[in-house]
Amino acid sequence: MAGLLVLGLLAAGCATNGSVKQQIDPLADRISAVERQQAAMNAKLDAQTAELQALRKDVADSSATSARAQEAVKAAQDAAERAELAAQKSAKAFELTQVKGKM
């Protein structure tokens, strides 16, 4: 009798392949959905990383261009100052020539 009772409990407690599959299938579906979502997020992250790298390159290029432009402006200002000094010297020389010519 005790043997039948133990056998009955063991038979009731054993899981069949079908019942295990029923319990695992929803979990497998959820895991697959999470994996698809993770793959999509990774793709977006890769795209944003590439865009960020392109933007950083653009900023670096702009900074270099800006620095060259500032150097060009400084050189132009220096040239303008030298030209102004030369013009002033020429005007003074012309005035001296005019004064000497009147004497």
XYZ file of C-alpha atoms in Angstrom:
103
model
C 0.000 0.000 0.000
C 2.751 2.395 0.871
C 4.390 1.549 -2.439
C 1.245 2.490 -4.324
C 1.014 5.749 -2.429
C 4.647 6.619 -3.258
C 4.116 5.629 -6.870
C 0.977 7.789 -7.060
C 2.798 10.815 -5.618
C 5.719 10.366 -7.997
C 3.428 10.044 -11.005
C 1.518 13.191 -10.055
C 4.722 15.161 -9.436
C 6.427 14.273 -12.739
C 6.233 16.815 -15.506
C 5.503 15.771 -19.026
C 7.284 17.151 -22.051
C 4.122 18.936 -23.092
C 3.649 20.727 -19.791
C 7.304 21.789 -19.660
C 7.034 23.109 -23.220
C 3.896 25.061 -22.307
C 5.715 26.719 -19.426
C 8.939 27.423 -21.347
C 7.411 28.716 -24.611
C 6.169 32.052 -23.171
C 9.566 32.617 -21.574
C 11.340 31.799 -24.820
C 9.077 34.241 -26.680
C 9.780 36.977 -24.145
C 13.523 36.326 -24.334
C 13.394 36.493 -28.132
C 11.508 39.781 -27.963
C 14.068 41.215 -25.535
C 16.912 40.051 -27.792
C 15.277 41.727 -30.833
C 14.792 44.907 -28.831
C 18.417 44.817 -27.680
C 19.617 44.312 -31.265
C 17.550 47.315 -32.400
C 18.934 49.439 -29.553
C 22.490 48.369 -30.411
C 21.907 49.350 -34.045
C 20.615 52.774 -32.953
C 23.563 53.168 -30.608
C 26.002 52.308 -33.394
C 24.330 54.850 -35.695
C 24.439 57.547 -33.015
C 28.079 56.745 -32.254
C 28.961 57.126 -35.932
C 27.039 60.411 -36.098
C 28.783 61.668 -32.966
C 32.179 60.816 -34.428
C 31.283 62.680 -37.633
C 30.160 65.703 -35.608
C 33.359 65.652 -33.563
C 35.367 65.587 -36.798
C 33.339 68.519 -38.142
C 33.970 70.475 -34.939
C 37.698 69.745 -35.121
C 37.774 70.780 -38.790
C 35.831 73.952 -37.978
C 38.188 74.766 -35.131
C 41.200 74.342 -37.394
C 39.577 76.480 -40.093
C 38.677 79.117 -37.518
C 42.247 79.192 -36.220
C 43.588 79.621 -39.769
C 41.031 82.366 -40.426
C 42.074 84.191 -37.261
C 45.722 83.961 -38.329
C 44.790 85.350 -41.751
C 42.880 88.229 -40.144
C 45.858 89.047 -37.921
C 48.202 88.973 -40.932
C 45.844 91.236 -42.869
C 45.631 93.676 -39.954
C 49.420 93.748 -39.672
C 49.727 94.387 -43.415
C 47.150 97.179 -43.207
C 49.064 98.812 -40.355
C 52.319 98.616 -42.326
C 50.579 100.089 -45.373
C 49.167 102.919 -43.263
C 52.626 103.709 -41.860
C 54.102 103.641 -45.347
C 51.355 105.975 -46.576
C 52.029 108.387 -43.709
C 55.763 108.371 -44.492
C 55.035 108.976 -48.147
C 52.742 111.889 -47.298
C 55.403 113.438 -45.062
C 58.049 112.958 -47.740
C 55.756 114.570 -50.290
C 55.094 117.517 -47.972
C 58.826 117.976 -47.381
C 59.427 117.892 -51.103
C 56.735 120.522 -51.603
C 58.180 122.738 -48.862
C 61.705 122.418 -50.268
C 60.415 123.205 -53.751
C 58.843 126.457 -52.525
C 62.064 127.605 -50.921
